[in-house]
Structure formats: C-alpha cells, structure tokens
Coordinates of N, CA and C in Angstrom, one line a residue:
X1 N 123.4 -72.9 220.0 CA 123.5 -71.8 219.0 C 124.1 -72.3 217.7
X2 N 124.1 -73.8 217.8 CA 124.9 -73.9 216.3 C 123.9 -73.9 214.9
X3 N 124.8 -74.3 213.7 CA 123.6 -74.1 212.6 C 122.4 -73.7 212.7
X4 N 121.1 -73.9 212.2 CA 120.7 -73.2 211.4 C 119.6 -72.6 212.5
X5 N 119.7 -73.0 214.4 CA 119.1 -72.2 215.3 C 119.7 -70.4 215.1
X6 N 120.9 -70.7 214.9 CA 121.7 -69.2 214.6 C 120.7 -68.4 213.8
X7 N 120.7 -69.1 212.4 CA 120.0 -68.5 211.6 C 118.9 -68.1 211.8
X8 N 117.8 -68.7 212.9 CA 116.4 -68.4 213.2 C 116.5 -67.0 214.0
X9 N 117.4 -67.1 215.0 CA 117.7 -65.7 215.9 C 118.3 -64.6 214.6
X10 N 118.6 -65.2 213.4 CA 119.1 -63.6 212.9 C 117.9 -63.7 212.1
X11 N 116.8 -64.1 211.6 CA 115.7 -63.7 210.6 C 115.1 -62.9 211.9
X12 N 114.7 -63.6 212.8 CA 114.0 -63.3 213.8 C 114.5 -61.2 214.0
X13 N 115.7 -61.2 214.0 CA 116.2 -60.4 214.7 C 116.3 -59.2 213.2
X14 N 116.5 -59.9 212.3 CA 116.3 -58.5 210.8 C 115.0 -58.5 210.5
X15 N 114.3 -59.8 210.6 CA 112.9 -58.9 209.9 C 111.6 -59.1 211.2
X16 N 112.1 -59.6 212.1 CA 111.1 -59.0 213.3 C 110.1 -60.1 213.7
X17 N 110.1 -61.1 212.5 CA 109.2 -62.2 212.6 C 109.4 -62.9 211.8
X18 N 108.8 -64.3 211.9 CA 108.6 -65.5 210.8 C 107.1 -65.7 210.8
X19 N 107.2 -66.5 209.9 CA 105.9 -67.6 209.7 C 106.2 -69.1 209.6
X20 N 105.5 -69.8 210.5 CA 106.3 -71.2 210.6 C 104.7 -71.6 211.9
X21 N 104.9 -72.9 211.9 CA 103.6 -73.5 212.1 C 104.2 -73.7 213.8
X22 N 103.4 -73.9 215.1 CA 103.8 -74.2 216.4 C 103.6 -76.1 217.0
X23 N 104.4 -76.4 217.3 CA 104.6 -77.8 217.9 C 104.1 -77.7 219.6
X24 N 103.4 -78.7 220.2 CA 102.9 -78.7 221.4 C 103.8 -79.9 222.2
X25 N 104.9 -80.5 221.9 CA 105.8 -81.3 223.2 C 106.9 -80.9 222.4
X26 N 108.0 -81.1 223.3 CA 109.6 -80.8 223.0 C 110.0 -81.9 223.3
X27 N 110.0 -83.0 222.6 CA 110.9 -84.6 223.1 C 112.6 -84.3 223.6
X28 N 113.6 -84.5 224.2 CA 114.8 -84.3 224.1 C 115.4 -84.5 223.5
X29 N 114.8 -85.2 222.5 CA 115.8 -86.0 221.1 C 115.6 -84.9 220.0
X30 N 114.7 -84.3 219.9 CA 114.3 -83.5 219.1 C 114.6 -81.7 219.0
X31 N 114.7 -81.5 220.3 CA 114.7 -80.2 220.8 C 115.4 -79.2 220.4
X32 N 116.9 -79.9 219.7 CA 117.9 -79.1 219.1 C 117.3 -78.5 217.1
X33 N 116.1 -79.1 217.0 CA 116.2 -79.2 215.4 C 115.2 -77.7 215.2
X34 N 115.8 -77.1 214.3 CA 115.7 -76.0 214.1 C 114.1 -75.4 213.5
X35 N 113.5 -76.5 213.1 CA 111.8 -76.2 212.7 C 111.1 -76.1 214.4
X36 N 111.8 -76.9 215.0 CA 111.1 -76.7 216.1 C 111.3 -75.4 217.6
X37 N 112.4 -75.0 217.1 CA 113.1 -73.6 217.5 C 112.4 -72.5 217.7
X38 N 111.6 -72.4 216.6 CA 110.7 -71.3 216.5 C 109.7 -71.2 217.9
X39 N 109.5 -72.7 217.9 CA 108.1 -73.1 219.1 C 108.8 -73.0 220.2
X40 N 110.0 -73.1 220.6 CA 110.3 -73.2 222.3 C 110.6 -71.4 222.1
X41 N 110.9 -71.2 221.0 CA 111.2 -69.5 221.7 C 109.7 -68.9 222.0
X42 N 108.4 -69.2 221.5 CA 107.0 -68.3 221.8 C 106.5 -69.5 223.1
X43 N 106.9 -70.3 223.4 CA 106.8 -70.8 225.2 C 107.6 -70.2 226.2
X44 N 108.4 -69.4 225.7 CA 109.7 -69.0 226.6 C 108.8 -67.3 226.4
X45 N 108.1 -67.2 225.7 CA 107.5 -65.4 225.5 C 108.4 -64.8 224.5
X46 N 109.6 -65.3 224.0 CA 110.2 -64.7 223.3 C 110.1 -64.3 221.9
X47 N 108.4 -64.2 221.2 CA 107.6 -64.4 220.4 C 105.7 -64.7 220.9
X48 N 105.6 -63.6 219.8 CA 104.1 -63.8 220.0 C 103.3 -63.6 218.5
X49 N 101.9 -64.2 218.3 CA 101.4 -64.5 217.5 C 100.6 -63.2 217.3
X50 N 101.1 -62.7 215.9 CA 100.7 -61.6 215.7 C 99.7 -61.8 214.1
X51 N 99.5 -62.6 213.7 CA 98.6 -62.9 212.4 C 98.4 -64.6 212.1
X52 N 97.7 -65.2 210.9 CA 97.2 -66.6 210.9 C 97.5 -66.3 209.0
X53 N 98.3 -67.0 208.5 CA 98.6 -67.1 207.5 C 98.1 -68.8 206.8
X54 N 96.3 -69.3 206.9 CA 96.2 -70.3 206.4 C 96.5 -71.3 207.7
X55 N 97.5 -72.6 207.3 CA 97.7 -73.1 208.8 C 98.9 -72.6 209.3
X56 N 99.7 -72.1 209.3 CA 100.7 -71.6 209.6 C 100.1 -69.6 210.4
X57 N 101.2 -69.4 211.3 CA 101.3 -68.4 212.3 C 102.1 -67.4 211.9
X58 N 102.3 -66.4 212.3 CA 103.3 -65.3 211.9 C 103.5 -64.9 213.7
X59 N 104.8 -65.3 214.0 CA 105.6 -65.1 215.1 C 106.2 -63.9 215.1
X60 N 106.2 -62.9 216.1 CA 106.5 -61.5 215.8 C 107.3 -61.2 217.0
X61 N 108.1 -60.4 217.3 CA 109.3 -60.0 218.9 C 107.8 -59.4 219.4
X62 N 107.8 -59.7 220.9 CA 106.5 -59.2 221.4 C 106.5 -57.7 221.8
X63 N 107.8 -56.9 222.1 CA 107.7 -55.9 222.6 C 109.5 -55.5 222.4
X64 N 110.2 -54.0 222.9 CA 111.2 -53.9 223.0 C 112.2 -54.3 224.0
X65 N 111.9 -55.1 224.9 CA 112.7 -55.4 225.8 C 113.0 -56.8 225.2
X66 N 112.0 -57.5 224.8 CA 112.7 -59.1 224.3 C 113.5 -58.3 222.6
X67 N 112.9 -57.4 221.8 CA 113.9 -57.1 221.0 C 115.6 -57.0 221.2
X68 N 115.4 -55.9 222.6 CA 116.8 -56.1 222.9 C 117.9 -57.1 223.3
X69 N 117.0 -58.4 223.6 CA 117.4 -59.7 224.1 C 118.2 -60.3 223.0
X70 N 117.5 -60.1 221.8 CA 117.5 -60.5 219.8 C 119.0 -59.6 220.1
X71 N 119.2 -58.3 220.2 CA 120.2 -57.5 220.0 C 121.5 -57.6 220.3
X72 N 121.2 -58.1 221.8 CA 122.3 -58.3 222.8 C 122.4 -60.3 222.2
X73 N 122.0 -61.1 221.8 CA 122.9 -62.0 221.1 C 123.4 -61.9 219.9
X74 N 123.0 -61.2 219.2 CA 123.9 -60.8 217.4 C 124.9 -59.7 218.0
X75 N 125.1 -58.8 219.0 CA 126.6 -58.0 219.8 C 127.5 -59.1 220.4
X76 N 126.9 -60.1 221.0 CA 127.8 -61.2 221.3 C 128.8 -61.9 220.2
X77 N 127.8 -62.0 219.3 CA 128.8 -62.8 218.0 C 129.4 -61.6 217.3
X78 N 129.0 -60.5 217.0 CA 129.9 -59.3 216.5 C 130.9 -59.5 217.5
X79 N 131.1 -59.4 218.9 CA 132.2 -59.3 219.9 C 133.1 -60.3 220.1
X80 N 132.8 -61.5 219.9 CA 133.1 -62.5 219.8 C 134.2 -62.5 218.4
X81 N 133.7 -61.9 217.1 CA 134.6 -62.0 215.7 C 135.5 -60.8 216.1
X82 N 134.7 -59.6 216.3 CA 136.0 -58.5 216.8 C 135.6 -57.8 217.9
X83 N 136.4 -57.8 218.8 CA 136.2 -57.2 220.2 C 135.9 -55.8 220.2
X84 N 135.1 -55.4 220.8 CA 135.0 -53.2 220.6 C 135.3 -53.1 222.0
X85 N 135.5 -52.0 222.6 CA 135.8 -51.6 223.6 C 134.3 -50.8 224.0
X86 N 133.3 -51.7 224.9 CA 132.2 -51.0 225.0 C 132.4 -49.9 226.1
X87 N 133.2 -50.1 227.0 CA 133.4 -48.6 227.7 C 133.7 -47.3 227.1
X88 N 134.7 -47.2 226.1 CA 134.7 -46.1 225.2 C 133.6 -45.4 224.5
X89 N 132.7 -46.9 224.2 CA 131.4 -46.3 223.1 C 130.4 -45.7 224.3
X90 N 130.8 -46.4 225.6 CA 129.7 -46.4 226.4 C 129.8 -44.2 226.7
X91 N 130.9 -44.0 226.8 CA 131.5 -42.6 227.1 C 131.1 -41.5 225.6
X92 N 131.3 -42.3 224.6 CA 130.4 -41.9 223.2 C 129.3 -41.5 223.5
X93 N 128.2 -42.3 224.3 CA 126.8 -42.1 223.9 C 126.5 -40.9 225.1
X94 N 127.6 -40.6 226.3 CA 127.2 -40.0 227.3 C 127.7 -38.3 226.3
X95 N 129.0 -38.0 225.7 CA 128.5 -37.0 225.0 C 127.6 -36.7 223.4
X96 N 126.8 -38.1 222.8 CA 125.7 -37.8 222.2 C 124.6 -37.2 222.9
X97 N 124.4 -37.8 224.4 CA 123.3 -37.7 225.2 C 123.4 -36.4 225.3
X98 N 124.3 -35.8 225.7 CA 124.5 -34.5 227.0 C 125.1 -33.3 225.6
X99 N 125.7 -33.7 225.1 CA 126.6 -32.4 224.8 C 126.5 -32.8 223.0
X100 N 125.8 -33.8 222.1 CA 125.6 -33.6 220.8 C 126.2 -33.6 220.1
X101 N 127.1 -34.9 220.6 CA 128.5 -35.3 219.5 C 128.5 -36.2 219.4
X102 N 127.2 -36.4 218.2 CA 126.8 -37.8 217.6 C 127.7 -38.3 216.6
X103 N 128.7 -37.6 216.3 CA 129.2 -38.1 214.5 C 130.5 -38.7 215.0
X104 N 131.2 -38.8 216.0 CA 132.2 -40.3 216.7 C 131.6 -41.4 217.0
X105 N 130.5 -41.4 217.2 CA 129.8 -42.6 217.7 C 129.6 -43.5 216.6
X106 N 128.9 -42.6 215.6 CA 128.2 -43.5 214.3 C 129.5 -43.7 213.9
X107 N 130.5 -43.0 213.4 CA 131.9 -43.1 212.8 C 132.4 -44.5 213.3
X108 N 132.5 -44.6 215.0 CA 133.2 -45.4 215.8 C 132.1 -47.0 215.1
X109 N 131.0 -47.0 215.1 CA 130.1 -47.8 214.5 C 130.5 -48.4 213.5
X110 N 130.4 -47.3 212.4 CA 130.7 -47.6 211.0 C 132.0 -48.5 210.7
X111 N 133.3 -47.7 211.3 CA 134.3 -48.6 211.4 C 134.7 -50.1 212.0
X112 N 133.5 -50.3 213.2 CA 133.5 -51.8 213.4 C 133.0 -52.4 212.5
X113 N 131.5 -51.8 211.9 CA 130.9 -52.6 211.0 C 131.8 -53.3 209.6
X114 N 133.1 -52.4 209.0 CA 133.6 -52.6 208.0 C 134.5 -53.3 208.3
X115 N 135.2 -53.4 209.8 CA 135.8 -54.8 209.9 C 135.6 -55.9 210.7
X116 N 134.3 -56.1 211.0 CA 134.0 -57.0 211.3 C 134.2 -58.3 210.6
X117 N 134.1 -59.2 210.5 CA 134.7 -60.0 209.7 C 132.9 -61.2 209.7
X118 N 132.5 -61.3 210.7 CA 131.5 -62.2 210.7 C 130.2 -61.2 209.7
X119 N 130.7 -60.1 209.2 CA 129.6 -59.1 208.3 C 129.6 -59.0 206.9
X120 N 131.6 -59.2 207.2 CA 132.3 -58.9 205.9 C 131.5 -60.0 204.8
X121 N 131.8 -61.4 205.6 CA 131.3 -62.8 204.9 C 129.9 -63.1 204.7
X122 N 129.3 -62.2 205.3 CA 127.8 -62.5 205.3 C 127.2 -61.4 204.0
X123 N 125.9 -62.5 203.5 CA 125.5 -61.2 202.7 C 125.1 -59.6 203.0
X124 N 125.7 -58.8 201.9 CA 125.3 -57.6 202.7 C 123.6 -56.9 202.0
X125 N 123.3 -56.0 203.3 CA 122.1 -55.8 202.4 C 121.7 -54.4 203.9
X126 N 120.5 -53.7 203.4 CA 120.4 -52.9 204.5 C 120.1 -53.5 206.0
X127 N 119.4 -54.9 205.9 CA 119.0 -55.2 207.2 C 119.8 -55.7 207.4
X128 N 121.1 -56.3 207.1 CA 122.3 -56.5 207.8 C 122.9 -55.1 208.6
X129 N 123.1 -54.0 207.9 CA 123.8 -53.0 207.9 C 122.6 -52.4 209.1
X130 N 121.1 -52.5 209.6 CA 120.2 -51.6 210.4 C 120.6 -52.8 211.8
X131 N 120.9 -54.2 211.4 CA 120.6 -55.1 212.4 C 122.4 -54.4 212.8
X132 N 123.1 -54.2 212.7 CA 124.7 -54.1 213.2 C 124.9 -53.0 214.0
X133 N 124.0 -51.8 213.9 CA 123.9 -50.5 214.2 C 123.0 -50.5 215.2
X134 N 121.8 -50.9 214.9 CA 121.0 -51.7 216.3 C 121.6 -52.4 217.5
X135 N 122.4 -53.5 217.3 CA 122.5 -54.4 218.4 C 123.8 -53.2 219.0
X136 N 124.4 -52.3 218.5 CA 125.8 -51.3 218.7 C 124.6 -50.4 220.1
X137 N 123.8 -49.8 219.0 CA 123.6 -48.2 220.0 C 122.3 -49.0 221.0
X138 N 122.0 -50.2 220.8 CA 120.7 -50.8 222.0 C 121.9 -50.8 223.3
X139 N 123.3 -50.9 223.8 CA 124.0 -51.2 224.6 C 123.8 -50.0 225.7
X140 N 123.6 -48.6 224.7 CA 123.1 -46.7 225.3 C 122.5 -46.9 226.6
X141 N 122.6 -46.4 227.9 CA 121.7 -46.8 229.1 C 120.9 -44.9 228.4
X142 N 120.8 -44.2 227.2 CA 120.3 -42.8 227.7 C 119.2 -42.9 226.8
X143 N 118.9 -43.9 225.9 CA 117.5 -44.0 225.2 C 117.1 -45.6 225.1
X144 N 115.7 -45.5 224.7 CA 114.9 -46.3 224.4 C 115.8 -46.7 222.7
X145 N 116.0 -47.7 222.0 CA 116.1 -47.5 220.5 C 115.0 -48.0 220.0
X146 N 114.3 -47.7 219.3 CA 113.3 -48.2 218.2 C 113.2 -48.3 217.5
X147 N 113.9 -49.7 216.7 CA 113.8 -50.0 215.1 C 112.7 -49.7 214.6
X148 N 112.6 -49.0 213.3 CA 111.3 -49.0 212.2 C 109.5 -48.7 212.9
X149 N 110.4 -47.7 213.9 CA 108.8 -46.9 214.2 C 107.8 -46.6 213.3
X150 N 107.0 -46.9 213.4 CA 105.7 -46.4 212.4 C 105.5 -44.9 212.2
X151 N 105.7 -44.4 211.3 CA 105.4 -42.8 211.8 C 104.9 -41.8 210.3
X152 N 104.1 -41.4 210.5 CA 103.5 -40.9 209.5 C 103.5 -41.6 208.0
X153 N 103.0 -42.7 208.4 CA 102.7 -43.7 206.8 C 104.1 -44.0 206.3
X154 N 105.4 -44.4 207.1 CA 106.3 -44.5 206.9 C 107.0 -45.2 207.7
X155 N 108.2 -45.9 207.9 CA 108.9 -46.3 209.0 C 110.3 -46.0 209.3
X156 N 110.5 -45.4 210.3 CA 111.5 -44.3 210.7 C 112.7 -45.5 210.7
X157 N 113.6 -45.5 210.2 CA 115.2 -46.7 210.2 C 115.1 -46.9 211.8
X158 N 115.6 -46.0 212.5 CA 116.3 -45.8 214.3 C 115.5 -44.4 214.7
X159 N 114.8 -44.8 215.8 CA 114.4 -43.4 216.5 C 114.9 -43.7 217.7
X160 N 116.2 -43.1 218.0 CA 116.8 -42.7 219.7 C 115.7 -41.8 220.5
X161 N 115.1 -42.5 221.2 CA 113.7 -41.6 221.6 C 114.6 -41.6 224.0
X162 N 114.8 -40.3 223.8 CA 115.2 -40.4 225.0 C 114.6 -41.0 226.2
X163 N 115.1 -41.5 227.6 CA 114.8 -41.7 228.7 C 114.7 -41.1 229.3
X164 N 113.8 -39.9 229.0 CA 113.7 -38.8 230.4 C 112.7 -39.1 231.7
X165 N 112.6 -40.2 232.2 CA 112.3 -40.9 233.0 C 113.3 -40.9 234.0
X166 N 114.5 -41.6 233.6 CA 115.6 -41.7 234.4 C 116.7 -40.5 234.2
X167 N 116.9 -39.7 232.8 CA 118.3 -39.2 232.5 C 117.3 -37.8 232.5
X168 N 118.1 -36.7 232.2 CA 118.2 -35.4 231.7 C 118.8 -35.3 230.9
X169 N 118.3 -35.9 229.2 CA 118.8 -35.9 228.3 C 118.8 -34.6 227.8
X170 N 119.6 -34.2 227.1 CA 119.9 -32.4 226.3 C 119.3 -32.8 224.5
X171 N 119.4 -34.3 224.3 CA 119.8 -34.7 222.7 C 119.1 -35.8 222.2
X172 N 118.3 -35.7 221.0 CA 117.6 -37.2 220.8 C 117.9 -37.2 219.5
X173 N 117.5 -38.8 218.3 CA 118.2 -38.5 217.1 C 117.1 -39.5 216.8
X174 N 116.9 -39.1 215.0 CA 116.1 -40.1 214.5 C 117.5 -40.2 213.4
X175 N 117.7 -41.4 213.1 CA 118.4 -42.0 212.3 C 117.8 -42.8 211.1
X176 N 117.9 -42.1 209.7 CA 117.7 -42.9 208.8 C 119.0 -43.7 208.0
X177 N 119.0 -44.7 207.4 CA 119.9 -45.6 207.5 C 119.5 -46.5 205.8
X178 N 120.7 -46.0 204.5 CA 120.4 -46.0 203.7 C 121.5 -47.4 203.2
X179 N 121.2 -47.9 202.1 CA 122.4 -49.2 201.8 C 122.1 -48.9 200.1
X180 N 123.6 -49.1 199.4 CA 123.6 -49.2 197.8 C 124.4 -50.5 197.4
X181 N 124.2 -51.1 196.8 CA 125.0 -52.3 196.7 C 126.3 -51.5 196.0
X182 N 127.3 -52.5 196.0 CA 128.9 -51.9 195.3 C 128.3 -51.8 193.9
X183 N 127.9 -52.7 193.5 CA 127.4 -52.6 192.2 C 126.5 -51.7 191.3
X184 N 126.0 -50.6 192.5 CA 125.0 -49.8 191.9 C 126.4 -48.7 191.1
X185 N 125.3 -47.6 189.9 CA 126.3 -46.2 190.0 C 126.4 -45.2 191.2
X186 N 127.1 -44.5 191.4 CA 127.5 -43.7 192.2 C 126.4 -42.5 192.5
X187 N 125.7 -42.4 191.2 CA 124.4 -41.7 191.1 C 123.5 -42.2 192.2
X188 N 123.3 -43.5 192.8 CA 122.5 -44.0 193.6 C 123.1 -43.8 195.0
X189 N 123.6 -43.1 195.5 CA 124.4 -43.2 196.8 C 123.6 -41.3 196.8
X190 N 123.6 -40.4 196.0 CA 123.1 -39.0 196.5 C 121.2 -39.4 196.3
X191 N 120.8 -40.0 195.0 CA 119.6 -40.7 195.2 C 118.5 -41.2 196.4
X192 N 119.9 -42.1 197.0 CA 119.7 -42.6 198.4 C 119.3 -41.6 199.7
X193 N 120.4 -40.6 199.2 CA 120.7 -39.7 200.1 C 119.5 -38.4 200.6
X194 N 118.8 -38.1 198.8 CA 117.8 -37.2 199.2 C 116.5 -38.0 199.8
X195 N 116.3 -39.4 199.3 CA 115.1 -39.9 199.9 C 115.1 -39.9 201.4
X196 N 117.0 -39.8 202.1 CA 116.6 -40.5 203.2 C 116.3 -38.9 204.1
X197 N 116.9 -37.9 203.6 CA 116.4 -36.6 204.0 C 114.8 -35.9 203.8
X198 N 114.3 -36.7 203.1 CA 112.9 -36.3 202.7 C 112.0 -37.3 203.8
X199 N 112.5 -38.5 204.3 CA 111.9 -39.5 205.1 C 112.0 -38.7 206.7
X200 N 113.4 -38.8 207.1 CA 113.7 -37.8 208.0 C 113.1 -36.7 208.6
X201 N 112.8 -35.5 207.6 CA 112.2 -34.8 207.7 C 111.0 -34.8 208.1
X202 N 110.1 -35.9 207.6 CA 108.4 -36.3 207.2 C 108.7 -36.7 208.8
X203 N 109.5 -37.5 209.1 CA 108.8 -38.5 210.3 C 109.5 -37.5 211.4
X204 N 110.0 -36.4 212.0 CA 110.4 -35.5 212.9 C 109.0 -34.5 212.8
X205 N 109.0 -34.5 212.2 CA 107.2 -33.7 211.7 C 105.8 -34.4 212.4
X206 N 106.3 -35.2 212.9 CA 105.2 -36.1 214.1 C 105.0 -35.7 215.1
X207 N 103.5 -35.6 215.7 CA 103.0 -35.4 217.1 C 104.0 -36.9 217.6
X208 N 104.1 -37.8 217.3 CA 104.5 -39.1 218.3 C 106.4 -38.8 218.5
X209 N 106.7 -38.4 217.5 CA 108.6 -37.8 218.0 C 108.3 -36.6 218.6
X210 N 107.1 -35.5 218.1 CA 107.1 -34.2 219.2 C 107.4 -34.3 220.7
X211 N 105.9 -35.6 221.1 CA 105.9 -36.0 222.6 C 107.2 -36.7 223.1
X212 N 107.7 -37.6 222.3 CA 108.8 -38.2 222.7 C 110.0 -37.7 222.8
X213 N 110.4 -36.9 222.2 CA 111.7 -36.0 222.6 C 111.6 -34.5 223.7
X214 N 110.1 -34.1 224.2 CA 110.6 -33.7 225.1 C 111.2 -32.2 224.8
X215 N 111.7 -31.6 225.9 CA 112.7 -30.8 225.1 C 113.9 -30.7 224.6
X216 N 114.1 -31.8 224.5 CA 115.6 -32.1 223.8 C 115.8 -31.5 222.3
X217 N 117.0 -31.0 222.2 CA 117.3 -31.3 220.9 C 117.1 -32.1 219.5
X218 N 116.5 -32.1 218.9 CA 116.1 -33.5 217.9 C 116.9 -33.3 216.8
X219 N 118.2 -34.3 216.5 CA 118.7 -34.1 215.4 C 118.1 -35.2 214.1
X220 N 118.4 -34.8 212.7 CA 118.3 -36.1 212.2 C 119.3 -36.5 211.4
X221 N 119.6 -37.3 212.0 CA 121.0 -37.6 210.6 C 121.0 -39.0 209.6
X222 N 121.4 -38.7 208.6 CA 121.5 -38.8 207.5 C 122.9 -40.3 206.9
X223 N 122.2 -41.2 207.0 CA 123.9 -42.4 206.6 C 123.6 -43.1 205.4
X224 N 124.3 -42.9 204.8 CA 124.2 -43.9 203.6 C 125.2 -44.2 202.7
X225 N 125.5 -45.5 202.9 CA 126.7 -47.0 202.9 C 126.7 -47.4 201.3
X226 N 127.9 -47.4 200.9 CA 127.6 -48.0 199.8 C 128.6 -49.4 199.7
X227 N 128.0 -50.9 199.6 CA 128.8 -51.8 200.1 C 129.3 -51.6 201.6
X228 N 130.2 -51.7 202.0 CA 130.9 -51.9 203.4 C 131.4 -50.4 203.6
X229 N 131.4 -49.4 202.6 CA 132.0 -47.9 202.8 C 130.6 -47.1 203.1
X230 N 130.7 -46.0 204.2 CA 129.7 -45.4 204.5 C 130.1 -43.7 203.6
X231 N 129.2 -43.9 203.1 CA 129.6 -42.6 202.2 C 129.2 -41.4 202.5
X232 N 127.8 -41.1 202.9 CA 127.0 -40.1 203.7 C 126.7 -40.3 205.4
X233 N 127.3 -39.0 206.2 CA 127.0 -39.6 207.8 C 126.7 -38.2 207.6
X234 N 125.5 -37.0 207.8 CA 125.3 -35.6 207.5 C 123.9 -35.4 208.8
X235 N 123.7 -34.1 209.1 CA 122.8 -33.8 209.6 C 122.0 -32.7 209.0
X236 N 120.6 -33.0 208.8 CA 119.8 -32.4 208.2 C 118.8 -30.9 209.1

C-alpha cells in the first residue's frame, strides 16, 4: 500500500473509476509499480470494464459490495491517523435506525472528519469530504449506503436505503452533502444550502427511494461544510 498504489485505491474510491490501459502478465519484479495496479485489481474482480475510451479502458467498482471493500480500506487509514470508537458509532446508527436520532451521528462524523489529521493534510474538496462520510456510515449493519444514486436526472450525495430484508428499520435518510472552499464568501455556504434542499427534495420524489424505503420514515438532511467547519447539518 505504499506510494502511489495508495493513490490508485483513493481515485478509484472518490471518483468510482479510471481510465488506464490493461496488462496481460504480472512479472514479480514488476508487480509492485503502480501503472500496473490498476490491472491486478480487474483480475482479482475488483474492477470492471465499463466503457473503451480509444485504446485505453475506463475501469469502474463493479457493484456495492467491492465499493465497500474501497471503503473499509480508506476507514483503515482514517483509523490508523485517529482512532474512533466504532462501537459507540455502532450504537449511533442503532438509534438512527430505530428511534431517528440522526444528528449525533453526523455531528460524531463531522468532528472526526475535522480532526483527522490524514484529511487535514490532504487536499480538501467535496469528494474528499463524501469519500470520509462514506467509508464512516458503510461500517452501519441497518442499510445498504449508496453513493451518488442516479435519481431523477440527478445524483443523490448518500441514500441510506434500508435493509428490511434482515432489520425492522423505523428510519431511512437521503443525505445530500455540500463543500465551500475557506475561500469562498459566506454568501456561498446558504447558496449551497438551498441547492442542496432543492436536490433533496427532487430525488425523495422518486418511485426508486418510494420502493426503497418501505415504510420507514424518510428523512432528508441537509450538510454543508465550509473548509473543515460543517456549517449546515438541518432536516428538510
């Protein structure tokens, strides 16, 4: 996992895919170098060819269970820079589930995210800020999480789409997930704020979140960060 393989699992893991050409032997001498990285993860399935860009491929996560594989190694290295106490969050997500007390959880989130230190030093940007909140609430045994659902000509940030397969969930959330750089005006943080309640809205308005929540409660809430400070956490 050293240099710049790291960096392949975090493109991989913020924007969902690359484009990069596939190699057919893995020499031993070679195996560690990072152009070739891309190719042992789509022989392992951990990638699949989802478009042909000329000679070159566009490698895509094939489904959500290898996503959460992406997830659960970028929680490792957050855990690794600062330790969370996943049993507490784990007891967090059992009263989001059951009883709808989502705003400690995200809070409990928010505040790792700001002292993290492996996030602090990294550039910041929303898909840092969606990838940190992701790899956090994918740990939940009470939903499915699904980054950037497609949903009415749009794409939903986080839709907590329950597991009423296995749970008797009471609570489901679609989370939109807004970022202003420090540098913007402060004018851009309520800006942020109505687009992401207008997005919210539009994609809870779906036959595909109708069927998927069931009868649960569907909240949607509302976050938007400006730099490392979360300024809006609201429910719409």
């Amino acid at each position: 996992m050293d240099g710049d393989r790291k960096g392949v699992l975090r493109r991989i893991t913020d924007e969902g895919q690359l484009v990069t050409t596939l190699v057919t032997t893995f020499p031993a001498s070679e195996i560690a170098k990072p152009e070739i990285f891309p190719s042992l993860l789509f022989y392992y399935g951990m990638l699949t060819i989802t478009a042909t860009r000329g000679n070159y491929l566009v490698l895509s996560i094939p489904n959500n269970n290898v996503r959460k594989q992406y997830y659960e190694f970028l929680l490792e290295e957050y855990q690794d820079n600062r330790h969370i106490n996943l049993n507490d969050l784990g007891l967090m997500y059992y009263e989001m589930a059951y009883d709808g007390h989502w705003r400690e959880t995200l809070e409990f989130i928010a505040h790792a995210y700001k002292e993290n230190s492996s996030v602090r030093s990294a550039i910041e940007g929303e898909r840092n800020l969606q990838g940190f909140f992701t790899a956090y609430l994918s740990t939940n045994a009470y939903y499915l999480i699904a980054p950037e659902v497609e949903l009415n000509h749009g794409y939903c940030d986080l839709f907590l789409m329950p597991d009423l397969i296995r749970y008797d969930v009471k609570h489901s959330y679609i989370i939109e997930l807004k970022y202003a750089k420090y540098k913007d005006p402060e004018s851009r943080v309520e800006e942020l704020r109505r687009e992401a309640v207008e997005q919210a809205n539009r994609y809870a308005d779906t036959d595909t979140v109708k069927r998927a929540v069931g009868t649960t409660r569907l909240h949607k809430i509302v976050v938007v960060y400006k730099g490392m400070e979360m300024r809006v956490c609201e429910e719409v």
